[in-house]
mmCIF file of C-alpha atoms in Angstrom:
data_model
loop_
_atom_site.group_PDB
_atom_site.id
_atom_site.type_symbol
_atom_site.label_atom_id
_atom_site.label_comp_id
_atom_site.label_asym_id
_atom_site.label_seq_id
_atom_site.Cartn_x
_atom_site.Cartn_y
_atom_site.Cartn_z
ATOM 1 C CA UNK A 1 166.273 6.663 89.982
ATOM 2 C CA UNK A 2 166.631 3.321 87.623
ATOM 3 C CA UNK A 3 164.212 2.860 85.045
ATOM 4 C CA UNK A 4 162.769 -0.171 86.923
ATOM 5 C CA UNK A 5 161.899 1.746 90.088
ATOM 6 C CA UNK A 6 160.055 4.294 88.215
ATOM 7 C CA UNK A 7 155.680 4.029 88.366
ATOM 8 C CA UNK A 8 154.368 2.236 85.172
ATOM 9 C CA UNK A 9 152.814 5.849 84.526
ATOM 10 C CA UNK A 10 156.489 7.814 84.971
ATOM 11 C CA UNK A 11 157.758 5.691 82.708
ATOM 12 C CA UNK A 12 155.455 5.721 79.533
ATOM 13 C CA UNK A 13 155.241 9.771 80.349
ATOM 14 C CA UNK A 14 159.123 9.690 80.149
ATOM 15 C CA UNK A 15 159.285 7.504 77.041
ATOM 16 C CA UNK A 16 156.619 9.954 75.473
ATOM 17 C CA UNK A 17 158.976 13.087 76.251
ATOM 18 C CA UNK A 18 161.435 14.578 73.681
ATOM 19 C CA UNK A 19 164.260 12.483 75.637
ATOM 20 C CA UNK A 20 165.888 10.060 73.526
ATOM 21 C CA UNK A 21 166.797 7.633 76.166
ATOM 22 C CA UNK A 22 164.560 5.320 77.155
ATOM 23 C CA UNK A 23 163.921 4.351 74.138
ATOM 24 C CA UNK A 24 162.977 1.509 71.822
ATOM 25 C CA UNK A 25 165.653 -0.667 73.276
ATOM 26 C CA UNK A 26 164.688 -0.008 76.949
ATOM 27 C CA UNK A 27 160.633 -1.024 75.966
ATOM 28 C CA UNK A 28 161.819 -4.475 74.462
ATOM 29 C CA UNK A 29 163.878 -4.757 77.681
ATOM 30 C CA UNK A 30 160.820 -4.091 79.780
ATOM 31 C CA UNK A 31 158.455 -6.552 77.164
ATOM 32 C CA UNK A 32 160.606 -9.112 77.938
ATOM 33 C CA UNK A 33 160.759 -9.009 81.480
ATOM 34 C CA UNK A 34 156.288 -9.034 80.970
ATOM 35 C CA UNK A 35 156.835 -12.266 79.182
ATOM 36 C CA UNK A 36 159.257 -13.417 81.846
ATOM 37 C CA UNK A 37 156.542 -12.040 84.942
ATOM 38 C CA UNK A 38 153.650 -13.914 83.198
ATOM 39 C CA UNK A 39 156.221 -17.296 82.776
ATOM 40 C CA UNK A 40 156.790 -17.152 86.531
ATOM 41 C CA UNK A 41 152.876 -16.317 87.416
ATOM 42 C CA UNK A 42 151.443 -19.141 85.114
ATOM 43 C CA UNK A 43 153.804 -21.668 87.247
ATOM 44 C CA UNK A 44 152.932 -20.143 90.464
ATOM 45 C CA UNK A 45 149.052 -20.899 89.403
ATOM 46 C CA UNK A 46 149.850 -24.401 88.255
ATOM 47 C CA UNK A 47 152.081 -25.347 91.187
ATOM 48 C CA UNK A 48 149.647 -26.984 93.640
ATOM 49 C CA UNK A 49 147.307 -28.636 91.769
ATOM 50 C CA UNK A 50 146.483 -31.854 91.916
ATOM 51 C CA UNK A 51 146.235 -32.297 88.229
ATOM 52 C CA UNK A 52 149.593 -31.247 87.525
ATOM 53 C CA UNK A 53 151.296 -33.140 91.018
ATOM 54 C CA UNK A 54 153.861 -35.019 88.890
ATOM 55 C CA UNK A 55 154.917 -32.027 87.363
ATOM 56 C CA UNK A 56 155.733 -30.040 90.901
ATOM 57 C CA UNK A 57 159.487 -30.237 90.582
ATOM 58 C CA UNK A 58 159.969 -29.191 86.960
ATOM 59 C CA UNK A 59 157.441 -26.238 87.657
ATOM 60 C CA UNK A 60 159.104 -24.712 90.051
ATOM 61 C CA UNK A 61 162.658 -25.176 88.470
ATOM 62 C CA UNK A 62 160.289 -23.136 85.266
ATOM 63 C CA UNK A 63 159.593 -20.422 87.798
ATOM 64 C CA UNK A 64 162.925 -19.801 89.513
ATOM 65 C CA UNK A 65 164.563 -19.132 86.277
ATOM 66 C CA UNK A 66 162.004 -17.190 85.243
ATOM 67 C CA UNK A 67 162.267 -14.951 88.343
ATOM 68 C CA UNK A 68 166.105 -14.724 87.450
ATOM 69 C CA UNK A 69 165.633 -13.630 83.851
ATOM 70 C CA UNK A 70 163.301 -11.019 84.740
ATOM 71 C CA UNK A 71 165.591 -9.241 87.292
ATOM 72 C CA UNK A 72 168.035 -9.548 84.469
ATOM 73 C CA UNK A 73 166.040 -8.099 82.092
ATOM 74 C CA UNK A 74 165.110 -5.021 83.641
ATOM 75 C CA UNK A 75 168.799 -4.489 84.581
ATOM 76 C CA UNK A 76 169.422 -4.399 80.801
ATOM 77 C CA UNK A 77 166.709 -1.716 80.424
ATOM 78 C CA UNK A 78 169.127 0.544 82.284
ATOM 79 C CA UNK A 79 171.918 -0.796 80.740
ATOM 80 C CA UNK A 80 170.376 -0.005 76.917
ATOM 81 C CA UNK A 81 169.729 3.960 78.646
ATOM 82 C CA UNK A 82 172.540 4.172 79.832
ATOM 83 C CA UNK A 83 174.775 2.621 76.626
ATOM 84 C CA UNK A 84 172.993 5.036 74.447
ATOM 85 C CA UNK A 85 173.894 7.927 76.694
ATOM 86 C CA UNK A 86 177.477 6.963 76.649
ATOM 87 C CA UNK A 87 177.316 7.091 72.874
ATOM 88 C CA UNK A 88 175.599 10.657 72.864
ATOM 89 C CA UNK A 89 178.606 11.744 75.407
ATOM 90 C CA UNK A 90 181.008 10.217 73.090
ATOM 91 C CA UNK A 91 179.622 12.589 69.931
ATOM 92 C CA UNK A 92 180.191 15.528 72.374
ATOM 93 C CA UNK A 93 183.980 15.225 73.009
ATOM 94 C CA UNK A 94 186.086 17.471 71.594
ATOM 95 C CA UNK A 95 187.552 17.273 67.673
ATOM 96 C CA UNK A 96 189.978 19.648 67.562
ATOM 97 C CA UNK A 97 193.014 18.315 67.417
ATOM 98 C CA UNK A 98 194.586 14.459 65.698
ATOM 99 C CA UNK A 99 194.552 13.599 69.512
ATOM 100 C CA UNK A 100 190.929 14.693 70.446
ATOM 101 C CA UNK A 101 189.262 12.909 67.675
ATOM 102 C CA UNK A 102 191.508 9.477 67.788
ATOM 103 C CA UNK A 103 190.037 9.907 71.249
ATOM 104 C CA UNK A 104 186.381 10.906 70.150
ATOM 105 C CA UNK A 105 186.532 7.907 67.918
ATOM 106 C CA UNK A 106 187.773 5.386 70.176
ATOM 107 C CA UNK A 107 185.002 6.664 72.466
ATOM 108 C CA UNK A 108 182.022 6.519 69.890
ATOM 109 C CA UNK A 109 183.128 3.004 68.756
ATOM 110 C CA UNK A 110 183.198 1.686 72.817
ATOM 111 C CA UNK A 111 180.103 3.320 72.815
ATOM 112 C CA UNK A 112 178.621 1.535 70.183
ATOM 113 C CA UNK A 113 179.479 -1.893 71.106
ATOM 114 C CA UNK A 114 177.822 -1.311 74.356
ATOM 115 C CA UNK A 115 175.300 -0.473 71.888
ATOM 116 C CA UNK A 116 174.825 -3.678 69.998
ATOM 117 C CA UNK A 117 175.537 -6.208 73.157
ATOM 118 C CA UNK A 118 173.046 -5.470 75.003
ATOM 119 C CA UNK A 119 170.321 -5.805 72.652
ATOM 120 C CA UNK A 120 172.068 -8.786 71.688
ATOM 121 C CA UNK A 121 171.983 -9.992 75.279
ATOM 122 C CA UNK A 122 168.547 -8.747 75.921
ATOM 123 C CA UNK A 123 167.855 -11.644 72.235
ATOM 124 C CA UNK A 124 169.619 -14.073 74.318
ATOM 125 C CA UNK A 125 167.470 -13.760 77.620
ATOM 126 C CA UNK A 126 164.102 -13.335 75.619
ATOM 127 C CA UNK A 127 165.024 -16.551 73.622
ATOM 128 C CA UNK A 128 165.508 -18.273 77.155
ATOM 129 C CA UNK A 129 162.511 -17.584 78.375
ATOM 130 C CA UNK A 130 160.672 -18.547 75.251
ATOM 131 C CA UNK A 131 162.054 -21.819 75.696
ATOM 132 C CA UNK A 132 160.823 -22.221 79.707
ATOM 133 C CA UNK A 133 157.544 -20.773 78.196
ATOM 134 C CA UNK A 134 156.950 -23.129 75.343
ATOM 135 C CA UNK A 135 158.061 -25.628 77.791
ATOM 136 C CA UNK A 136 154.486 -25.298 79.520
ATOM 137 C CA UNK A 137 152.398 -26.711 77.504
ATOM 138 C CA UNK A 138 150.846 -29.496 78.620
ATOM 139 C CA UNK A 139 151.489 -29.171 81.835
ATOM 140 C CA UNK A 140 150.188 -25.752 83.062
ATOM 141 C CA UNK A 141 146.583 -24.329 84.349
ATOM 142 C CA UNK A 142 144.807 -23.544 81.241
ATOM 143 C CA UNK A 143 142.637 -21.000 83.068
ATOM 144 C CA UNK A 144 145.831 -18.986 82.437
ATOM 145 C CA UNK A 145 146.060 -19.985 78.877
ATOM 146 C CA UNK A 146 145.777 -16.536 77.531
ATOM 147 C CA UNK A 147 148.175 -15.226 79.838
ATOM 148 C CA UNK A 148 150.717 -17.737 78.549
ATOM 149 C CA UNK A 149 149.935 -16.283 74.822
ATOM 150 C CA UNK A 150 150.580 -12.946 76.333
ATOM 151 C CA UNK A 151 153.994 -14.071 77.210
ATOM 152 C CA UNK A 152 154.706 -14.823 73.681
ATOM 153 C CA UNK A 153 153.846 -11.963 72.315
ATOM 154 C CA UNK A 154 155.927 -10.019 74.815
ATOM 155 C CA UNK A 155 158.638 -12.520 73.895
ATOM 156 C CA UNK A 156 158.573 -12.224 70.441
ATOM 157 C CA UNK A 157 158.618 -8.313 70.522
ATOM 158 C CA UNK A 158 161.607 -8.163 72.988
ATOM 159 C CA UNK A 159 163.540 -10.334 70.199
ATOM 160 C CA UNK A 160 162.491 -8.193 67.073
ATOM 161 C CA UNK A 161 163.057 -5.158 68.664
ATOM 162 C CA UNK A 162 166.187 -6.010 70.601
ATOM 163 C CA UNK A 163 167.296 -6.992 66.933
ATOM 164 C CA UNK A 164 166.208 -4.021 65.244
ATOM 165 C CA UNK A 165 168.256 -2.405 68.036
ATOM 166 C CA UNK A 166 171.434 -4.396 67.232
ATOM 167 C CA UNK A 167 170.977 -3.741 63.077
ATOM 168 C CA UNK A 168 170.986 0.302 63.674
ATOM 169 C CA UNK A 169 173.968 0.307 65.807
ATOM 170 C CA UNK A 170 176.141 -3.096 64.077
ATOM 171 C CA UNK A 171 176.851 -0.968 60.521
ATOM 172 C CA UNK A 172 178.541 1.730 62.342
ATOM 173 C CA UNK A 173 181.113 -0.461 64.028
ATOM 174 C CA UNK A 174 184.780 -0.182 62.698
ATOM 175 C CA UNK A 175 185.402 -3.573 63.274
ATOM 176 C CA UNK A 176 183.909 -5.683 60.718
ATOM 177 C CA UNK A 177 184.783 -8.941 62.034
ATOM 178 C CA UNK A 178 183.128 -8.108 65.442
ATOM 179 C CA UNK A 179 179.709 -6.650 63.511
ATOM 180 C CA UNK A 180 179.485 -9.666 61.992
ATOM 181 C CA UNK A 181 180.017 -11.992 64.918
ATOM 182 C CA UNK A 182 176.937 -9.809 65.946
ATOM 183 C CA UNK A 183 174.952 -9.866 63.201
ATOM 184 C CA UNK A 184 175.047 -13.759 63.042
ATOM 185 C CA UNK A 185 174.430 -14.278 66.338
ATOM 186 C CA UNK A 186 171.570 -12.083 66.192
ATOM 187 C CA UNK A 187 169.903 -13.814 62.901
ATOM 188 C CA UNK A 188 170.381 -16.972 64.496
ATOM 189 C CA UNK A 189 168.653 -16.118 67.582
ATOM 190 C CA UNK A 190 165.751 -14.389 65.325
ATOM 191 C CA UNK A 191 165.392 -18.053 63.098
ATOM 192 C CA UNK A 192 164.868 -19.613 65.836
ATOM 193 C CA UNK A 193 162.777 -17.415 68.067
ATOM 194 C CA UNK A 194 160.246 -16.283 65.837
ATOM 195 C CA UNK A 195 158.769 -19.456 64.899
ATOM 196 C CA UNK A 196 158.495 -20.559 68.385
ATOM 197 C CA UNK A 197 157.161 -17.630 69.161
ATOM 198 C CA UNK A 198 154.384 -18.507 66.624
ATOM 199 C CA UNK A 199 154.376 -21.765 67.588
ATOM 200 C CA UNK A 200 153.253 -21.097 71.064
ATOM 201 C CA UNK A 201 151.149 -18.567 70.420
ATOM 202 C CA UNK A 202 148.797 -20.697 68.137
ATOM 203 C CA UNK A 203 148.715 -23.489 70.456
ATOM 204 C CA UNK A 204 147.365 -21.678 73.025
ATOM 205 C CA UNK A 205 145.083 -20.156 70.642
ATOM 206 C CA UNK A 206 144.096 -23.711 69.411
ATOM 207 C CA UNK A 207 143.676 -24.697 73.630
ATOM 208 C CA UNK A 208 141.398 -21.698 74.696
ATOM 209 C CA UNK A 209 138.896 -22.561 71.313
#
């Protein structure tokens, strides 16, 4: 069964368990697709009202691509499961022989880029949404203002951790050139994330006082 189909209370029993996988990746996954699900919902309440009439079309353009991001984020918590348990397969090959570990090797480092994209990825998506969030203000039900703030704060998590996901597996990659393509990427994504993150948050703090 994918992690997606599981019960909200099968999953955090089988995060809490002594299996690796789902891990840390697969929760930022799932925080993101939150901060996608409360995008989408704030829209849904907006969309309709008088008060926000001229603002129909945009709104619901907000909320389809919300939708679509949060399928695709809880596609990449499977995907971060099941990269890490390639890895762990990859470790468990044999090393006997020249042939066996140029094998093994090749294997862990495959492995490991699987590893590092889709964290990177999962940055990517989170940073989109972010955007389609921030994009609300203004223009949204403020009954649902602290559900938007919510959002952030799922937001911002799924970055940091999808990032702290990308660090731990970027150093062990063979090719430098490609773990740095990563690891610029990924601070870029972070620079600008982050303070938007922030951003949002306090101006729905500043709308609900």
């Amino acid at each position: 069964m994918k992690l997606e189909e599981l019960t909200v209370g099968s999953f955090s029993e089988l995060l809490a368990s002594e299996a690796p996988a789902p891990g840390g990746g697969s929760t930022a996954a799932l925080g993101g697709a939150l901060g996608a699900a409360l995008t989408a919902m704030i829209c849904r309440l907006t969309v309709g009202k008088e008060a926000f009439a001229e603002h129909r079309e945009s709104l619901l353009q907000i909320q389809q691509q919300a939708d679509f991001l949060r399928i695709q984020l809880l596609q990449l918590m499977e995907q971060d499961t099941q990269a890490f348990l390639r890895v762990s397969e990859a470790f468990a090959l044999p090393k006997n022989t020249p042939e066996e570990k140029s094998v093994r090797s090749a294997a862990i480092q495959e492995g490991l880029k699987g590893c590092t994209e889709t964290p990177l990825e999962l940055m990517r998506l989170a940073d989109r949404i972010l955007q389609l969030a921030a994009s609300l203000i203004g223009r949204f039900n403020q009954n649902a203002a602290s559900d938007l703030g919510v959002a952030a704060l799922c937001l911002k998590a799924a970055i940091q951790g999808a990032w702290l996901n990308v660090l731990i597996n970027v150093g062990s990659l063979k090719d430098k050139q490609l773990a740095e393509q990563f690891r610029r990427e990924g601070e870029a994504l972070l620079h600008r994330a982050l303070p938007a993150a922030d951003q949002l948050y306090r101006s729905v703090e500043e709308l609900i006082r």
